[in-house]
Structures are given as structure tokens and as C-alpha cells.
Amino acid sequence: QDRLVESGGGSVQSGESLTLSCTAPVRIFRSNAMGWFRQAPGKEREFVASISWSGADTVYVDSVKGRFTISRDNSKSTVYLRMNITKPEDTAVYYCNAVNPLLRIRRPLFNHWGQGTQVTVSS
């Protein structure tokens, strides 16, 4: 299956931390770089961060650089997004997806998105 499952969302106050998790079928996780995307109310889905297959390389959208950390555990078919220092503008539904191995492309590979996980940051 190509089912992606996100979890870990919740409500936090500005400055607090939150860690999101995403699981995917092993056949997908082992063969692809992975990334996180988010969509705020009234806005289109945007790229947030990505990580190479080996985990050695990462890319972040400028707005989260220095605040978020993406990581992965291939043995568990799981990719994480540690939101170390949250801000109200981070409020959105977060989704994961496989991404182009050329991380600078910042585009998802699958059209079937998961349900996403809601993150709400209060000021």
C-alpha cells in the first residue's frame, strides 16, 4: 500500500516543542527520500523539510531553518519532524510524503496523501 500515516500533532504554546511522526510501507520508505509538507487554513500546501534516503542530507524551507529538525529511522519506516521552537505561524495540518531524490526539487512523489496531523501553536 501507499498509505502514509502522520501522528503526534497537538496544541502547544509559542516556544514549546512538538515532535511529529510519519510511517509508510517499507517498500516506499527504503527507496525514497522523505519530506514534510503543511497546509494552513486558506493557504496552499507548502514544503517544510526533506531528508535523503541515508539521512545524511536535509533541506528546510527558510521559515523553519534553525527551529525544526527532520530525521528518519529506516528500520522503523518512520520519519520525524521535531519542531524545537514553535511559532503561531506554524499552525497547520502537517503531511508527509516521499520526495524527489534531488532534495532541491521539493516536490512530493505520491498523489495519495495521508490524513495529516493538526498542529496548533498559541501565542
CSV table of N, CA, C and O in Angstrom, one decimal:
chain,number,residue,atom,x,y,z
A,1,GLN,N,0.8,-1.2,0.0
A,1,GLN,CA,0.0,0.0,0.0
A,1,GLN,C,0.9,1.3,0.0
A,1,GLN,O,2.0,1.2,0.4
A,2,ASP,N,0.3,2.4,-0.5
A,2,ASP,CA,1.0,3.6,-0.5
A,2,ASP,C,0.5,4.5,0.6
A,2,ASP,O,0.6,5.8,0.6
A,3,ARG,N,-0.2,3.9,1.6
A,3,ARG,CA,-0.7,4.7,2.7
A,3,ARG,C,0.3,5.3,3.6
A,3,ARG,O,1.2,4.7,4.1
A,4,LEU,N,0.2,6.6,3.8
A,4,LEU,CA,1.1,7.4,4.7
A,4,LEU,C,0.3,7.8,5.9
A,4,LEU,O,-0.9,8.2,5.8
A,5,VAL,N,0.8,7.6,7.1
A,5,VAL,CA,0.1,7.9,8.4
A,5,VAL,C,0.9,8.8,9.2
A,5,VAL,O,2.0,8.5,9.7
A,6,GLU,N,0.4,10.0,9.5
A,6,GLU,CA,1.0,11.0,10.3
A,6,GLU,C,0.4,11.0,11.7
A,6,GLU,O,-0.8,10.7,11.9
A,7,SER,N,1.2,11.4,12.7
A,7,SER,CA,0.7,11.4,14.1
A,7,SER,C,1.6,12.4,14.9
A,7,SER,O,2.7,12.8,14.4
A,8,GLY,N,1.2,12.6,16.1
A,8,GLY,CA,2.0,13.5,17.0
A,8,GLY,C,1.6,14.9,17.1
A,8,GLY,O,2.1,15.7,17.9
A,9,GLY,N,0.6,15.3,16.3
A,9,GLY,CA,0.1,16.7,16.4
A,9,GLY,C,-0.6,17.0,17.7
A,9,GLY,O,-0.9,16.1,18.4
A,10,GLY,N,-0.8,18.3,17.9
A,10,GLY,CA,-1.4,18.7,19.1
A,10,GLY,C,-1.4,20.2,19.3
A,10,GLY,O,-1.0,21.0,18.4
A,11,SER,N,-1.7,20.7,20.5
A,11,SER,CA,-1.7,22.2,20.8
A,11,SER,C,-0.6,22.5,21.7
A,11,SER,O,-0.5,21.9,22.8
A,12,VAL,N,0.2,23.5,21.4
A,12,VAL,CA,1.3,23.9,22.3
A,12,VAL,C,1.3,25.5,22.3
A,12,VAL,O,0.7,26.1,21.4
A,13,GLN,N,2.1,26.0,23.2
A,13,GLN,CA,2.2,27.5,23.3
A,13,GLN,C,3.5,27.8,22.5
A,13,GLN,O,4.4,27.0,22.4
A,14,SER,N,3.5,29.0,22.0
A,14,SER,CA,4.7,29.5,21.3
A,14,SER,C,6.0,29.3,22.1
A,14,SER,O,6.0,29.6,23.2
A,15,GLY,N,7.0,28.7,21.4
A,15,GLY,CA,8.3,28.5,22.0
A,15,GLY,C,8.4,27.1,22.5
A,15,GLY,O,9.6,26.6,22.8
A,16,GLU,N,7.3,26.4,22.7
A,16,GLU,CA,7.4,25.0,23.1
A,16,GLU,C,7.7,24.0,22.0
A,16,GLU,O,7.6,24.4,20.8
A,17,SER,N,8.0,22.8,22.3
A,17,SER,CA,8.4,21.8,21.3
A,17,SER,C,7.3,20.8,21.1
A,17,SER,O,6.5,20.5,21.9
A,18,LEU,N,7.4,20.2,19.9
A,18,LEU,CA,6.4,19.1,19.5
A,18,LEU,C,7.1,18.3,18.4
A,18,LEU,O,7.9,18.8,17.6
A,19,THR,N,6.9,17.0,18.5
A,19,THR,CA,7.5,16.1,17.5
A,19,THR,C,6.5,15.3,16.8
A,19,THR,O,5.7,14.6,17.4
A,20,LEU,N,6.6,15.3,15.4
A,20,LEU,CA,5.6,14.6,14.6
A,20,LEU,C,6.3,13.3,14.0
A,20,LEU,O,7.5,13.3,13.9
A,21,SER,N,5.4,12.3,13.8
A,21,SER,CA,5.9,11.1,13.2
A,21,SER,C,5.1,10.7,12.0
A,21,SER,O,4.0,11.1,11.9
A,22,CYS,N,5.8,10.0,11.1
A,22,CYS,CA,5.1,9.5,9.9
A,22,CYS,C,5.6,8.1,9.5
A,22,CYS,O,6.8,7.9,9.5
A,23,THR,N,4.7,7.2,9.3
A,23,THR,CA,5.1,5.9,8.9
A,23,THR,C,4.6,5.6,7.5
A,23,THR,O,3.6,6.1,7.0
A,24,ALA,N,5.3,4.7,6.8
A,24,ALA,CA,5.0,4.4,5.4
A,24,ALA,C,5.4,2.9,5.1
A,24,ALA,O,6.2,2.4,5.9
A,25,PRO,N,4.8,2.3,4.1
A,25,PRO,CA,5.2,0.9,3.8
A,25,PRO,C,6.7,0.9,3.6
A,25,PRO,O,7.3,1.8,3.0
A,26,VAL,N,7.3,-0.2,4.0
A,26,VAL,CA,8.7,-0.4,3.9
A,26,VAL,C,9.2,-0.3,2.5
A,26,VAL,O,10.3,0.3,2.3
A,27,ARG,N,8.5,-0.8,1.5
A,27,ARG,CA,9.0,-0.7,0.1
A,27,ARG,C,9.1,0.8,-0.3
A,27,ARG,O,9.9,1.0,-1.3
A,28,ILE,N,8.3,1.7,0.3
A,28,ILE,CA,8.4,3.1,-0.1
A,28,ILE,C,9.5,3.8,0.7
A,28,ILE,O,10.3,4.5,0.2
A,29,PHE,N,9.5,3.5,2.0
A,29,PHE,CA,10.5,4.1,2.9
A,29,PHE,C,11.9,3.8,2.5
A,29,PHE,O,12.8,4.7,2.6
A,30,ARG,N,12.2,2.6,2.2
A,30,ARG,CA,13.6,2.1,1.9
A,30,ARG,C,14.1,2.7,0.6
A,30,ARG,O,15.3,2.8,0.4
A,31,SER,N,13.2,3.0,-0.3
A,31,SER,CA,13.7,3.5,-1.6
A,31,SER,C,13.6,5.0,-1.9
A,31,SER,O,14.1,5.5,-2.9
A,32,ASN,N,13.1,5.8,-1.0
A,32,ASN,CA,12.9,7.2,-1.2
A,32,ASN,C,13.4,8.2,-0.1
A,32,ASN,O,13.5,7.8,1.1
A,33,ALA,N,13.6,9.4,-0.6
A,33,ALA,CA,14.0,10.5,0.3
A,33,ALA,C,12.5,10.8,0.9
A,33,ALA,O,11.6,10.5,0.2
A,34,MET,N,12.4,11.4,2.0
A,34,MET,CA,11.1,11.7,2.6
A,34,MET,C,11.0,13.2,3.0
A,34,MET,O,12.1,13.8,3.2
A,35,GLY,N,9.8,13.7,3.0
A,35,GLY,CA,9.7,15.1,3.4
A,35,GLY,C,8.4,15.4,4.1
A,35,GLY,O,7.5,14.5,4.2
A,36,TRP,N,8.3,16.6,4.7
A,36,TRP,CA,7.1,17.1,5.4
A,36,TRP,C,6.6,18.3,4.6
A,36,TRP,O,7.3,19.1,4.2
A,37,PHE,N,5.3,18.4,4.6
A,37,PHE,CA,4.6,19.5,4.0
A,37,PHE,C,3.5,19.9,5.0
A,37,PHE,O,3.1,19.2,5.9
A,38,ARG,N,3.0,21.2,4.8
A,38,ARG,CA,2.0,21.6,5.7
A,38,ARG,C,1.0,22.5,5.0
A,38,ARG,O,1.3,23.2,4.0
A,39,GLN,N,-0.2,22.6,5.5
A,39,GLN,CA,-1.2,23.5,4.9
A,39,GLN,C,-2.0,24.2,5.9
A,39,GLN,O,-2.7,23.6,6.8
A,40,ALA,N,-1.9,25.5,5.9
A,40,ALA,CA,-2.7,26.3,6.9
A,40,ALA,C,-4.0,26.7,6.3
A,40,ALA,O,-4.2,26.7,5.0
A,41,PRO,N,-5.0,27.1,7.1
A,41,PRO,CA,-6.3,27.5,6.6
A,41,PRO,C,-6.2,28.6,5.5
A,41,PRO,O,-5.6,29.6,5.8
A,42,GLY,N,-6.9,28.4,4.4
A,42,GLY,CA,-6.9,29.4,3.4
A,42,GLY,C,-5.6,29.5,2.5
A,42,GLY,O,-5.5,30.4,1.7
A,43,LYS,N,-4.6,28.6,2.8
A,43,LYS,CA,-3.4,28.6,2.0
A,43,LYS,C,-3.1,27.3,1.3
A,43,LYS,O,-3.7,26.3,1.7
A,44,GLU,N,-2.3,27.3,0.3
A,44,GLU,CA,-2.0,26.0,-0.4
A,44,GLU,C,-0.9,25.3,0.4
A,44,GLU,O,-0.2,25.8,1.3
A,45,ARG,N,-0.8,24.0,0.2
A,45,ARG,CA,0.1,23.1,0.8
A,45,ARG,C,1.5,23.6,0.5
A,45,ARG,O,1.8,23.9,-0.7
A,46,GLU,N,2.4,23.7,1.4
A,46,GLU,CA,3.8,24.1,1.2
A,46,GLU,C,4.8,23.1,1.7
A,46,GLU,O,4.6,22.4,2.7
A,47,PHE,N,6.0,23.1,1.1
A,47,PHE,CA,7.1,22.3,1.5
A,47,PHE,C,7.6,22.8,2.9
A,47,PHE,O,7.7,24.0,3.1
A,48,VAL,N,8.0,21.9,3.7
A,48,VAL,CA,8.6,22.3,5.0
A,48,VAL,C,10.0,21.8,5.2
A,48,VAL,O,11.0,22.5,5.5
A,49,ALA,N,10.2,20.5,5.0
A,49,ALA,CA,11.6,19.9,5.1
A,49,ALA,C,11.7,18.5,4.4
A,49,ALA,O,10.7,17.9,4.2
A,50,SER,N,12.9,18.1,4.1
A,50,SER,CA,13.1,16.8,3.5
A,50,SER,C,14.4,16.2,4.0
A,50,SER,O,15.3,16.9,4.4
A,51,ILE,N,14.5,14.9,3.8
A,51,ILE,CA,15.7,14.2,4.2
A,51,ILE,C,16.1,13.1,3.2
A,51,ILE,O,15.2,12.4,2.7
A,52,SER,N,17.3,13.0,2.9
A,52,SER,CA,17.8,12.0,1.9
A,52,SER,C,17.6,10.5,2.4
A,52,SER,O,17.3,10.3,3.6
A,53,TRP,N,17.7,9.6,1.6
A,53,TRP,CA,17.5,8.2,1.9
A,53,TRP,C,18.4,7.8,3.1
A,53,TRP,O,18.0,7.1,4.0
A,54,SER,N,19.7,8.2,3.0
A,54,SER,CA,20.6,7.8,4.1
A,54,SER,C,20.5,8.7,5.3
A,54,SER,O,21.0,8.3,6.4
A,55,GLY,N,19.8,9.8,5.2
A,55,GLY,CA,19.6,10.7,6.4
A,55,GLY,C,20.8,11.7,6.5
A,55,GLY,O,20.8,12.5,7.4
A,56,ALA,N,21.7,11.6,5.6
A,56,ALA,CA,22.9,12.5,5.7
A,56,ALA,C,22.6,13.9,5.2
A,56,ALA,O,23.3,14.9,5.7
A,57,ASP,N,21.7,14.1,4.3
A,57,ASP,CA,21.3,15.4,3.8
A,57,ASP,C,19.9,15.8,4.1
A,57,ASP,O,19.0,15.0,4.1
A,58,THR,N,19.8,17.1,4.4
A,58,THR,CA,18.4,17.7,4.8
A,58,THR,C,18.3,19.0,4.1
A,58,THR,O,19.2,19.7,3.8
A,59,VAL,N,17.0,19.4,3.9
A,59,VAL,CA,16.6,20.7,3.3
A,59,VAL,C,15.5,21.2,4.1
A,59,VAL,O,14.5,20.5,4.4
A,60,TYR,N,15.5,22.5,4.4
A,60,TYR,CA,14.4,23.2,5.1
A,60,TYR,C,13.9,24.4,4.4
A,60,TYR,O,14.7,25.1,3.8
A,61,VAL,N,12.6,24.7,4.5
A,61,VAL,CA,12.1,26.0,4.0
A,61,VAL,C,12.7,27.1,4.9
A,61,VAL,O,12.9,26.8,6.1
A,62,ASP,N,13.0,28.2,4.4
A,62,ASP,CA,13.7,29.3,5.1
A,62,ASP,C,12.9,29.6,6.5
A,62,ASP,O,13.6,29.9,7.5
A,63,SER,N,11.6,29.6,6.5
A,63,SER,CA,10.9,30.0,7.6
A,63,SER,C,11.1,29.1,8.9
A,63,SER,O,10.7,29.5,10.0
A,64,VAL,N,11.6,27.8,8.7
A,64,VAL,CA,11.7,26.9,9.8
A,64,VAL,C,13.2,26.6,10.1
A,64,VAL,O,13.5,25.9,11.0
A,65,LYS,N,14.1,27.1,9.3
A,65,LYS,CA,15.5,26.8,9.5
A,65,LYS,C,16.0,27.3,10.9
A,65,LYS,O,15.7,28.3,11.3
A,66,GLY,N,16.7,26.3,11.6
A,66,GLY,CA,17.1,26.6,12.9
A,66,GLY,C,16.1,26.3,14.0
A,66,GLY,O,16.5,26.3,15.2
A,67,ARG,N,14.9,26.0,13.6
A,67,ARG,CA,13.8,25.8,14.5
A,67,ARG,C,13.3,24.3,14.5
A,67,ARG,O,12.9,23.8,15.5
A,68,PHE,N,13.3,23.7,13.3
A,68,PHE,CA,12.8,22.4,13.1
A,68,PHE,C,14.0,21.4,12.7
A,68,PHE,O,15.0,21.9,12.2
A,69,THR,N,13.8,20.2,13.0
A,69,THR,CA,14.8,19.1,12.7
A,69,THR,C,14.1,17.9,12.1
A,69,THR,O,13.3,17.3,12.8
A,70,ILE,N,14.5,17.5,10.9
A,70,ILE,CA,13.9,16.3,10.3
A,70,ILE,C,14.9,15.2,10.5
A,70,ILE,O,16.1,15.4,10.4
A,71,SER,N,14.4,14.0,10.7
A,71,SER,CA,15.2,12.8,10.9
A,71,SER,C,14.4,11.6,10.4
A,71,SER,O,13.2,11.6,10.2
A,72,ARG,N,15.1,10.4,10.3
A,72,ARG,CA,14.4,9.2,9.9
A,72,ARG,C,15.1,8.0,10.5
A,72,ARG,O,16.3,8.0,10.8
A,73,ASP,N,14.3,6.9,10.6
A,73,ASP,CA,14.8,5.6,11.1
A,73,ASP,C,14.2,4.6,10.1
A,73,ASP,O,13.1,4.2,10.2
A,74,ASN,N,15.1,4.2,9.2
A,74,ASN,CA,14.7,3.3,8.1
A,74,ASN,C,14.3,1.9,8.7
A,74,ASN,O,13.5,1.2,8.0
A,75,SER,N,14.8,1.5,9.8
A,75,SER,CA,14.5,0.2,10.4
A,75,SER,C,13.1,0.2,10.9
A,75,SER,O,12.4,-0.9,11.0
A,76,LYS,N,12.5,1.4,11.2
A,76,LYS,CA,11.2,1.5,11.7
A,76,LYS,C,10.2,2.1,10.6
A,76,LYS,O,9.0,2.4,10.9
A,77,SER,N,10.8,2.4,9.4
A,77,SER,CA,10.0,3.0,8.4
A,77,SER,C,9.3,4.3,8.9
A,77,SER,O,8.1,4.5,8.6
A,78,THR,N,10.0,5.1,9.6
A,78,THR,CA,9.5,6.3,10.2
A,78,THR,C,10.3,7.5,10.0
A,78,THR,O,11.6,7.5,10.1
A,79,VAL,N,9.7,8.7,9.7
A,79,VAL,CA,10.3,9.9,9.5
A,79,VAL,C,9.8,10.9,10.6
A,79,VAL,O,8.6,10.8,10.8
A,80,TYR,N,10.6,11.7,11.2
A,80,TYR,CA,10.2,12.6,12.2
A,80,TYR,C,10.4,14.0,11.9
A,80,TYR,O,11.3,14.4,11.1
A,81,LEU,N,9.6,14.9,12.5
A,81,LEU,CA,9.8,16.3,12.4
A,81,LEU,C,9.8,16.9,13.8
A,81,LEU,O,8.7,17.0,14.4
A,82,ARG,N,10.9,17.2,14.3
A,82,ARG,CA,11.0,17.8,15.6
A,82,ARG,C,10.9,19.3,15.5
A,82,ARG,O,11.8,20.0,15.0
A,83,MET,N,9.8,19.8,16.0
A,83,MET,CA,9.5,21.3,16.0
A,83,MET,C,10.1,21.8,17.3
A,83,MET,O,9.4,21.9,18.3
A,84,ASN,N,11.4,22.1,17.3
A,84,ASN,CA,12.1,22.5,18.5
A,84,ASN,C,11.6,23.9,19.1
A,84,ASN,O,11.4,24.0,20.3
A,85,ILE,N,11.3,24.8,18.3
A,85,ILE,CA,10.9,26.1,18.7
A,85,ILE,C,9.7,26.5,17.9
A,85,ILE,O,9.9,27.0,16.7
A,86,THR,N,8.5,26.3,18.4
A,86,THR,CA,7.3,26.7,17.6
A,86,THR,C,6.9,28.1,17.6
A,86,THR,O,7.2,28.8,18.6
A,87,LYS,N,6.2,28.5,16.6
A,87,LYS,CA,5.7,29.9,16.5
A,87,LYS,C,4.2,29.8,16.0
A,87,LYS,O,3.9,28.8,15.3
A,88,PRO,N,3.4,30.8,16.3
A,88,PRO,CA,2.0,30.7,15.8
A,88,PRO,C,1.8,30.5,14.3
A,88,PRO,O,0.9,29.8,13.9
A,89,GLU,N,2.7,31.0,13.5
A,89,GLU,CA,2.6,30.8,12.1
A,89,GLU,C,2.9,29.4,11.6
A,89,GLU,O,2.7,29.0,10.5
A,90,ASP,N,3.3,28.5,12.6
A,90,ASP,CA,3.5,27.1,12.3
A,90,ASP,C,2.2,26.3,12.3
A,90,ASP,O,2.1,25.1,12.0
A,91,THR,N,1.1,27.0,12.8
A,91,THR,CA,-0.2,26.3,12.9
A,91,THR,C,-0.7,25.9,11.5
A,91,THR,O,-0.8,26.7,10.6
A,92,ALA,N,-0.9,24.6,11.3
A,92,ALA,CA,-1.3,24.0,10.1
A,92,ALA,C,-1.5,22.5,10.2
A,92,ALA,O,-1.2,21.9,11.3
A,93,VAL,N,-2.0,21.8,9.2
A,93,VAL,CA,-2.1,20.4,9.1
A,93,VAL,C,-0.8,19.9,8.5
A,93,VAL,O,-0.5,20.4,7.4
A,94,TYR,N,-0.1,19.0,9.1
A,94,TYR,CA,1.2,18.5,8.6
A,94,TYR,C,1.1,17.2,7.9
A,94,TYR,O,0.5,16.3,8.4
A,95,TYR,N,1.7,17.0,6.7
A,95,TYR,CA,1.6,15.8,6.0
A,95,TYR,C,3.0,15.3,5.6
A,95,TYR,O,4.0,16.2,5.5
A,96,CYS,N,3.2,14.1,5.4
A,96,CYS,CA,4.5,13.5,4.9
A,96,CYS,C,4.3,12.9,3.6
A,96,CYS,O,3.2,12.6,3.1
A,97,ASN,N,5.4,12.7,2.9
A,97,ASN,CA,5.3,12.1,1.5
A,97,ASN,C,6.8,11.8,1.1
A,97,ASN,O,7.7,12.3,1.6
A,98,ALA,N,6.9,10.9,0.1
A,98,ALA,CA,8.2,10.6,-0.4
A,98,ALA,C,8.5,11.8,-1.3
A,98,ALA,O,7.5,12.4,-1.8
A,99,VAL,N,9.7,12.1,-1.5
A,99,VAL,CA,10.1,13.3,-2.3
A,99,VAL,C,11.2,12.9,-3.3
A,99,VAL,O,11.8,11.9,-3.2
A,100,ASN,N,11.4,13.8,-4.3
A,100,ASN,CA,12.4,13.6,-5.3
A,100,ASN,C,13.8,13.5,-4.6
A,100,ASN,O,14.1,14.2,-3.7
A,101,PRO,N,14.6,12.5,-5.1
A,101,PRO,CA,15.9,12.3,-4.5
A,101,PRO,C,16.8,13.5,-4.6
A,101,PRO,O,17.7,13.7,-3.8
A,102,LEU,N,16.5,14.4,-5.6
A,102,LEU,CA,17.2,15.7,-5.7
A,102,LEU,C,16.4,16.6,-4.7
A,102,LEU,O,15.4,17.2,-5.1
A,103,LEU,N,16.8,16.7,-3.5
A,103,LEU,CA,16.1,17.4,-2.5
A,103,LEU,C,15.7,18.9,-2.8
A,103,LEU,O,14.7,19.4,-2.3
A,104,ARG,N,16.5,19.5,-3.7
A,104,ARG,CA,16.2,20.9,-4.0
A,104,ARG,C,14.9,21.1,-4.8
A,104,ARG,O,14.4,22.1,-4.9
A,105,ILE,N,14.4,20.0,-5.4
A,105,ILE,CA,13.2,20.0,-6.2
A,105,ILE,C,12.0,20.3,-5.3
A,105,ILE,O,11.0,20.9,-5.7
A,106,ARG,N,12.0,19.8,-4.0
A,106,ARG,CA,11.0,20.0,-3.1
A,106,ARG,C,9.5,19.6,-3.5
A,106,ARG,O,8.6,20.3,-3.2
A,107,ARG,N,9.4,18.5,-4.2
A,107,ARG,CA,8.1,18.1,-4.6
A,107,ARG,C,7.8,16.7,-4.2
A,107,ARG,O,8.7,15.8,-4.1
A,108,PRO,N,6.5,16.4,-3.8
A,108,PRO,CA,6.1,15.0,-3.4
A,108,PRO,C,6.0,14.1,-4.6
A,108,PRO,O,5.9,14.5,-5.7
A,109,LEU,N,6.1,12.8,-4.3
A,109,LEU,CA,6.1,11.8,-5.3
A,109,LEU,C,4.7,11.1,-5.5
A,109,LEU,O,4.4,10.6,-6.6
A,110,PHE,N,4.0,11.0,-4.4
A,110,PHE,CA,2.7,10.4,-4.4
A,110,PHE,C,1.5,11.3,-4.3
A,110,PHE,O,1.5,12.3,-3.6
A,111,ASN,N,0.5,11.0,-5.1
A,111,ASN,CA,-0.7,11.9,-5.1
A,111,ASN,C,-1.7,11.5,-4.0
A,111,ASN,O,-2.5,12.3,-3.6
A,112,HIS,N,-1.5,10.3,-3.4
A,112,HIS,CA,-2.4,9.9,-2.3
A,112,HIS,C,-1.8,10.3,-1.0
A,112,HIS,O,-1.0,9.6,-0.4
A,113,TRP,N,-2.3,11.4,-0.4
A,113,TRP,CA,-1.8,11.9,0.8
A,113,TRP,C,-2.5,11.2,2.0
A,113,TRP,O,-3.6,10.7,1.9
A,114,GLY,N,-1.8,11.3,3.2
A,114,GLY,CA,-2.4,10.7,4.4
A,114,GLY,C,-3.4,11.7,4.9
A,114,GLY,O,-3.7,12.7,4.3
A,115,GLN,N,-3.9,11.4,6.1
A,115,GLN,CA,-4.9,12.3,6.8
A,115,GLN,C,-4.3,13.6,7.4
A,115,GLN,O,-4.9,14.6,7.6
A,116,GLY,N,-3.0,13.5,7.6
A,116,GLY,CA,-2.3,14.7,8.2
A,116,GLY,C,-2.5,14.7,9.7
A,116,GLY,O,-3.3,14.0,10.2
A,117,THR,N,-1.7,15.6,10.3
A,117,THR,CA,-1.9,15.7,11.8
A,117,THR,C,-1.9,17.2,12.1
A,117,THR,O,-1.0,18.0,11.6
A,118,GLN,N,-2.9,17.7,12.8
A,118,GLN,CA,-3.0,19.1,13.2
A,118,GLN,C,-2.1,19.6,14.2
A,118,GLN,O,-1.9,19.0,15.3
A,119,VAL,N,-1.5,20.7,14.0
A,119,VAL,CA,-0.6,21.4,14.9
A,119,VAL,C,-1.1,22.8,15.1
A,119,VAL,O,-1.3,23.5,14.2
A,120,THR,N,-1.3,23.1,16.4
A,120,THR,CA,-1.8,24.5,16.7
A,120,THR,C,-0.9,25.1,17.7
A,120,THR,O,-0.7,24.5,18.8
A,121,VAL,N,-0.4,26.3,17.4
A,121,VAL,CA,0.6,27.0,18.3
A,121,VAL,C,-0.1,28.3,18.7
A,121,VAL,O,-0.4,29.1,17.9
A,122,SER,N,-0.2,28.4,20.0
A,122,SER,CA,-0.8,29.6,20.6
A,122,SER,C,0.2,30.6,21.0
A,122,SER,O,1.3,30.2,21.5
A,123,SER,N,-0.1,31.9,20.9
A,123,SER,CA,0.9,32.9,21.2
A,123,SER,C,0.9,33.2,22.7
A,123,SER,O,0.0,32.7,23.4
